[in-house]
Structures are given as structure tokens and as C-alpha cells.
Short mmCIF file of C-alpha atoms in Angstrom, two decimals:
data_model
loop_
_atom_site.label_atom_id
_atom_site.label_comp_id
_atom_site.label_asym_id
_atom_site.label_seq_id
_atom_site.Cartn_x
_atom_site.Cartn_y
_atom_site.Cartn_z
CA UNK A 294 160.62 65.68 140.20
CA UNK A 295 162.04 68.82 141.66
CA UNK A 296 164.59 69.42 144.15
CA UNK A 297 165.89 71.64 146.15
CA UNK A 298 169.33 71.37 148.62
CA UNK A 299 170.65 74.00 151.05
CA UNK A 300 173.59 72.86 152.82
CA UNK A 301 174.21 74.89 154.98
CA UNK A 302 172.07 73.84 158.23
CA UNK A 303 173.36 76.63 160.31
CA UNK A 304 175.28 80.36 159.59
CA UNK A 305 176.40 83.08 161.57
CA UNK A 306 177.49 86.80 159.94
CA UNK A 307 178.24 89.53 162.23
CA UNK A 308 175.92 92.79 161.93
CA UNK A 309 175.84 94.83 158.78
CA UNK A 310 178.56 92.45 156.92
CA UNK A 311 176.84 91.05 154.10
CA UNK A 312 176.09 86.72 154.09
CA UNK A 313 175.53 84.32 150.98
CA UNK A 314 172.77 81.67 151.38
CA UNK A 315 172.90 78.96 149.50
CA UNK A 316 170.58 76.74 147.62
CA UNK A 317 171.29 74.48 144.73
CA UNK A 318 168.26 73.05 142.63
CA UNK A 319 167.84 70.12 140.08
CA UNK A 320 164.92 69.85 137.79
CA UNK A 321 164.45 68.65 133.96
CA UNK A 322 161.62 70.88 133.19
CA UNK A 323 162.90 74.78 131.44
CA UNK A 324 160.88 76.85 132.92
CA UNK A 325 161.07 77.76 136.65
CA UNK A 326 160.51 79.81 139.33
CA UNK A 327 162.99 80.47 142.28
CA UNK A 328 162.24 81.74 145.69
CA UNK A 329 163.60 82.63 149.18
CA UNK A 330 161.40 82.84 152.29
CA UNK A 331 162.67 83.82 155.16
CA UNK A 332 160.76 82.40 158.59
CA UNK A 333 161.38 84.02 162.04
CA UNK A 334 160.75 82.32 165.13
CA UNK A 335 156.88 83.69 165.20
CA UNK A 336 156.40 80.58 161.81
CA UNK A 337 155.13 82.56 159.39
CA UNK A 338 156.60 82.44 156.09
CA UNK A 339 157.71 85.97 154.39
CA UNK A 340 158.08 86.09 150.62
CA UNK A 341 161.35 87.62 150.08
CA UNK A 342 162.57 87.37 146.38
CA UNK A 343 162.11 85.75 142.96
CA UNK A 344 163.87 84.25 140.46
CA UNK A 345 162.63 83.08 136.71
CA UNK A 346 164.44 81.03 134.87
CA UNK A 347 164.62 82.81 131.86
CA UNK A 348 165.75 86.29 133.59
CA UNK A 349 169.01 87.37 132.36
CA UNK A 350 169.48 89.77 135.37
CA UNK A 351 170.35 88.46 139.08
CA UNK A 352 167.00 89.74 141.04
CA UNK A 353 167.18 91.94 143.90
CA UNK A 354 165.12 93.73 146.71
CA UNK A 355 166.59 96.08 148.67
CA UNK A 356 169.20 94.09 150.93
CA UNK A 357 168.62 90.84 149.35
CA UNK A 358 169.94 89.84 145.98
CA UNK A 359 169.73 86.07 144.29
CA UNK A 360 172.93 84.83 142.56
CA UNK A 361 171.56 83.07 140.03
CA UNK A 362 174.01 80.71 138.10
CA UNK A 363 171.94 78.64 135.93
CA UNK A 364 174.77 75.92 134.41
CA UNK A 365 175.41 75.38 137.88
CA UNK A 366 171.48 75.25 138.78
CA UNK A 367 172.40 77.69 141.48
CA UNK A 368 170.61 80.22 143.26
CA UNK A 369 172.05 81.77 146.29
CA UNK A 370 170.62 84.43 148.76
CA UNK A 371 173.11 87.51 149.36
CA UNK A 372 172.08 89.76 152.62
CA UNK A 373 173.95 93.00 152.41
CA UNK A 374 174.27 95.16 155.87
CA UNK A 375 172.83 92.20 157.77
CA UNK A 376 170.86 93.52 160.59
CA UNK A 377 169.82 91.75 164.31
CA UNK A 378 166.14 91.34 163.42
CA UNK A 379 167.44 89.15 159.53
CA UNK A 380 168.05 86.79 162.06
CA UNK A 381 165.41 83.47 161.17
CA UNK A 382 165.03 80.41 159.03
CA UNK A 383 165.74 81.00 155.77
CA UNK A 384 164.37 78.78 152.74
CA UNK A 385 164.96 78.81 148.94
CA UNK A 386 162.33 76.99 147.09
CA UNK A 387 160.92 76.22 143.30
CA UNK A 388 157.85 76.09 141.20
CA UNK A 389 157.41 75.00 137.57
CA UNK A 390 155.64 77.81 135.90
CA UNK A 391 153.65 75.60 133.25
CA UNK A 392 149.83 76.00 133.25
CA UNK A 393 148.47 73.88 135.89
CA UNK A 394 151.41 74.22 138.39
CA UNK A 395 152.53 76.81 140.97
CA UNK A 396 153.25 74.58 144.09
CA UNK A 397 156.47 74.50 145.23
CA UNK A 398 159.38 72.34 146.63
CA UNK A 399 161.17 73.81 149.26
CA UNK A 400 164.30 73.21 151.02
CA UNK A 401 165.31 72.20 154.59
CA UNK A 402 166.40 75.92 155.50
CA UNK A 403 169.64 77.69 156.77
CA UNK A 404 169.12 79.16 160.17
CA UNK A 405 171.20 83.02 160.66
CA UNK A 406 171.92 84.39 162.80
CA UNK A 407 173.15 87.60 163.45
CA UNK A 408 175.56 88.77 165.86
CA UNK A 409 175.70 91.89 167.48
CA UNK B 138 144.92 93.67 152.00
CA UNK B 139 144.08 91.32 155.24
CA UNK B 140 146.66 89.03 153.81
CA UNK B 141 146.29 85.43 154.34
CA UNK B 142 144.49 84.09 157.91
CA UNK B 143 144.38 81.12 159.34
CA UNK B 144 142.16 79.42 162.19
CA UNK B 145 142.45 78.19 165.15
CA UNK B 146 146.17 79.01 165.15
CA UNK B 147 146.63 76.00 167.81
CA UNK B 148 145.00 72.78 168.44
CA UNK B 149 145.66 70.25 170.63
CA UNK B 150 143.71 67.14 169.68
CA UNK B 151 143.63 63.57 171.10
CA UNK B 152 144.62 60.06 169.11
CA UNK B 153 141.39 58.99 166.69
CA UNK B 154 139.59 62.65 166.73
CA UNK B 155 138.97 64.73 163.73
CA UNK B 156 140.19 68.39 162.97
CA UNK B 157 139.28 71.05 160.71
CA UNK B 158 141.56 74.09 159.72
CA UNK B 159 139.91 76.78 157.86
CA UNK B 160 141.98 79.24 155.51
CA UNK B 161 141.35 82.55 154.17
CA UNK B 162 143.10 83.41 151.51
CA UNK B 163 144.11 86.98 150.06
CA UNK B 164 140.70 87.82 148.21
CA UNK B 165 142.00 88.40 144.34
CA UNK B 166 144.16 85.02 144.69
CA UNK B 167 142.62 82.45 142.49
CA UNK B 168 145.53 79.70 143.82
CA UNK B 169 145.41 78.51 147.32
CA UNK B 170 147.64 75.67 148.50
CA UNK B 171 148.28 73.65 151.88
CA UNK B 172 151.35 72.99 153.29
CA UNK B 173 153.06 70.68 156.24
CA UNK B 174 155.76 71.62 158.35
CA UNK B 175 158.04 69.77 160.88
CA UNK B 176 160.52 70.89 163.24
CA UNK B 177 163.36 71.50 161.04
CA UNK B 178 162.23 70.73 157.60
CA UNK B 179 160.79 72.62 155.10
CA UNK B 180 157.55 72.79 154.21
CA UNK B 181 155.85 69.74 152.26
CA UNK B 182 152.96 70.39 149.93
CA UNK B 183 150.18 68.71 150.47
CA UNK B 184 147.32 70.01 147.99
CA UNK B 185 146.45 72.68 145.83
CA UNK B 186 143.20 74.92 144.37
CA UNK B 187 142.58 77.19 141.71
CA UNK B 188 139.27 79.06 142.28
CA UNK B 189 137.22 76.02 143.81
CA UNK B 190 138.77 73.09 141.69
CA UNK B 191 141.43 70.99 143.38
CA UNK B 192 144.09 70.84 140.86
CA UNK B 193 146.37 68.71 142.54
CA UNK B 194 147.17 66.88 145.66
CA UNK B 195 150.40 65.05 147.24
CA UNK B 196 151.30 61.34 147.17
CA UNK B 197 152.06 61.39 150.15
CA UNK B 198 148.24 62.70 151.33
CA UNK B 199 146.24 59.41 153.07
CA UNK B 200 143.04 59.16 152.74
CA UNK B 201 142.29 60.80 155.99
CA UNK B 202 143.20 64.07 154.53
CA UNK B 203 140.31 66.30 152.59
CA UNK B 204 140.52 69.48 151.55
CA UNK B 205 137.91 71.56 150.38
CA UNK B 206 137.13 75.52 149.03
CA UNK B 207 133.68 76.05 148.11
CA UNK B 208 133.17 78.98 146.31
CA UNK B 209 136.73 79.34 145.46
CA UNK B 210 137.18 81.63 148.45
CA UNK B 211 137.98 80.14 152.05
CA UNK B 212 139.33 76.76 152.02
CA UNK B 213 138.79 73.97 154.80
CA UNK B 214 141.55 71.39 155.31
CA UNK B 215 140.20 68.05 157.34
CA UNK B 216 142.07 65.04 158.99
CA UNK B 217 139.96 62.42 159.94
CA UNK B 218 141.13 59.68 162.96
CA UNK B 219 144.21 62.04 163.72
CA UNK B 220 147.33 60.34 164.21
CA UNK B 221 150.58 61.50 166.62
CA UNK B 222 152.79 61.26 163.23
CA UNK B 223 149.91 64.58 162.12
CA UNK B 224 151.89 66.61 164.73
CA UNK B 225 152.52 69.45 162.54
CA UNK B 226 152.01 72.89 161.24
CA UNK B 227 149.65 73.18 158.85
CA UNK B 228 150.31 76.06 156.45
CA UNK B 229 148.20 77.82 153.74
CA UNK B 230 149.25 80.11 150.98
CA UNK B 231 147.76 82.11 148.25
CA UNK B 232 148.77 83.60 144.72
CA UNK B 233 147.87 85.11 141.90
CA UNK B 234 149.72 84.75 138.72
CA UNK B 235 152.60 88.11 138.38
CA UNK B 236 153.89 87.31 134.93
CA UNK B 237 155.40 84.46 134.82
CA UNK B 238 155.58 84.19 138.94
CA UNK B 239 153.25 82.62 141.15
CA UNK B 240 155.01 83.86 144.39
CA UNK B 241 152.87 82.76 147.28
CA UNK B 242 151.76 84.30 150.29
CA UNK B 243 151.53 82.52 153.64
CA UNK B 244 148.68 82.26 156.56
CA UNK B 245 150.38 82.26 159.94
CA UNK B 246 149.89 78.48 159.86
CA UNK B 247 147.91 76.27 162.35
CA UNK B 248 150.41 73.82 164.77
CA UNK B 249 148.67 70.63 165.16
CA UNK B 250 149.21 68.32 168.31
CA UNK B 251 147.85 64.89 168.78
CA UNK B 252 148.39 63.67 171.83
#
């Protein structure tokens, strides 16, 4: 079974410093998927970046950029610049990418928010 | 690209009734899956579909719940005899495989009360 632990219930970052997310995951199975979704107070979900497990570069978009440290099943969301609207729930979840999966485990979020 | 829709965003339903929530997904995503949310927690899959054949569905999924998606287009999620622990959001999502990523695309979801 898969899962996926973000400790941080809560953060605060004040605007356009940068903030690290994080998210630890355990599963058995090599080949993975990692994701962040980031939920503002509307509820819908917004894909924001992905991880596979078998990337040798850290992914990024834009602002946001995934430290991924695989030994230490790690996979942490870096917001550079933060800005007043990043402010939301943020979740890091995974999917096994074997033929007949795709679903995936999420965490319990991080709420940010940023301060003007 | 509509993206993903959901309906009726909101229903408010008493003890014992049955609800349907229908979900349209993006229209080249052969995966659709259904989600549960609670205040505070992430959310919990529930089921999933690729094209029309249900490929998998939670444990934790009584037999109240059905899900359905004729066609392998919309999908229709039922709970039959609703229950106050239902009180949810119900969210869809859609993919289609990107390499080796199946990153998934959400409806608005549709919040649930049973009063």
C-alpha cells in the first residue's frame, strides 16, 4: 500500500520569499508518480507538478520546483517569489504507473498562507 | 478544452434518500476516477474507469455506492439510502496517459449534505 505524509498542517511565508512544502512517501513498488495539487478555498483541485520516479532531474514549472530525494523517499514543493493569491491547500500525492493503475493516494495537505 | 464538469455542484439530501452525481470528463481522457473529500483531509479514492470498464474500486466503497460510465464518456456516481457519515465532496478527475504520467485533472467537485 502507498502512503503519503505531509507534516506540516499549517505554514506561513511572507510575499515573494520562497517556501518548501513537504511531503514524504513510502511505497515498495519502483515505479511512481509524484504530484502536488494545490486547492484554494473555491475546492477545486489544480494540477501543479510531476514527479517520476525514474527522473534524474528535480521537476519544475515556473515558480514551483519538486525536491525530489529518492533514498529519503522525499518529495518536497519549493514556491519561489510566493505571491498573495499561492495562498490555499496544498497536497502532494502518488500513483503507481504499472498498467492498470493511475489512482492516487494523497496526503492530508499543508495550508499557506501568504502574508502581505 | 471544457475541462472536467461536474453536476449539481451542491446537494442537500435527507437521511435514507438516493443521489446521483454525474461527471464529465475532459473528452480525449480514457481514465476517469471518483474521489471523497472531508474537511481537512485529503482526498480518498473511491473508484476508477478506463473507457467504460471499471478497473478498480475502494475497500472502503459499501455497497450503497455504484458508479457507472456508459459509453466511456460521462460517468454517473450513485449512493443509495444516504447516510450523514456521506457528508462529503464528491470529486471526479480525468487523464490520459503523458509518458509515463497519468496526472489527473479535477471537476469542481459536488459537496454532499445529508441531513
Amino acid at each position: 500500500a502507498q502512503k503519503i505524509t505531509q507534516t506540516q498542517p499549517g505554514m506561513f511565508v511572507q510575499e515573494k520569499e520562497a517556501v518548501t512544502l513537504d511531503c514524504t512517501y513510502d511505497t515498495s513498488d519502483p515505479s511512481y508518480g509524484l504530484f502536488w495539487y494545490k486547492q484554494p478555498s473555491s475546492g477545486e483541485m489544480i494540477f501543479l507538478i510531476y514527479q517520476g520516479s525514474y527522473d534524474q532531474q528535480n521537476a519544475t514549472e515556473g515558480r514551483y520546483s519538486l525536491n525530489f530525494q529518492k533514498a529519503r523517499k522525499s518529495a518536497n514543493l519549493v514556491i519561489s517569489a510566493s505571491q498573495l493569491g499561492d495562498s490555499a491547500m496544498y497536497f502532494c500525492a502518488m500513483s503507481l504507473q504499472n498498467t492498470n493503475a493511475g489512482k492516487s493516494t494523497f496526503g492530508d495537505g499543508t495550508t499557506l498562507t501568504v502574508k502581505p | 478544452d471544457t475541462g472536467v464538469s461536474q453536476n449539481p455542484r451542491h446537494k442537500i439530501t435527507k437521511r435514507g434518500q438516493n443521489v446521483t452525481f454525474r461527471c464529465d470528463p475532459i473528452s480525449e481522457h480514457n481514465r476517469l476516477y471518483w474521489y471523497r473529500q472531508t474537511l481537512g483531509q485529503g482526498p480518498e479514492f473511491l473508484t476508477y474507469f478506463q473507457n467504460e470498464a471499471q478497473l478498480e474500486k475502494s475497500r472502503l466503497l459499501s455497497d450503497r455506492f455504484s458508479a457507472e460510465r456508459p459509453k466511456g464518456s460521462f460517468s454517473t456516481l450513485e449512493i443509495q439510502r444516504t447516510e450523514q457519515g456521506d457528508s462529503a465532496m464528491y470529486l471526479c478527475a480525468s487523464s490520459a496517459r503523458t509518458g509515463f504520467s497519468y496526472e489527473q485533472y479535477f471537476g469542481p467537485g459536488t459537496r454532499l449534505t445529508v441531513t
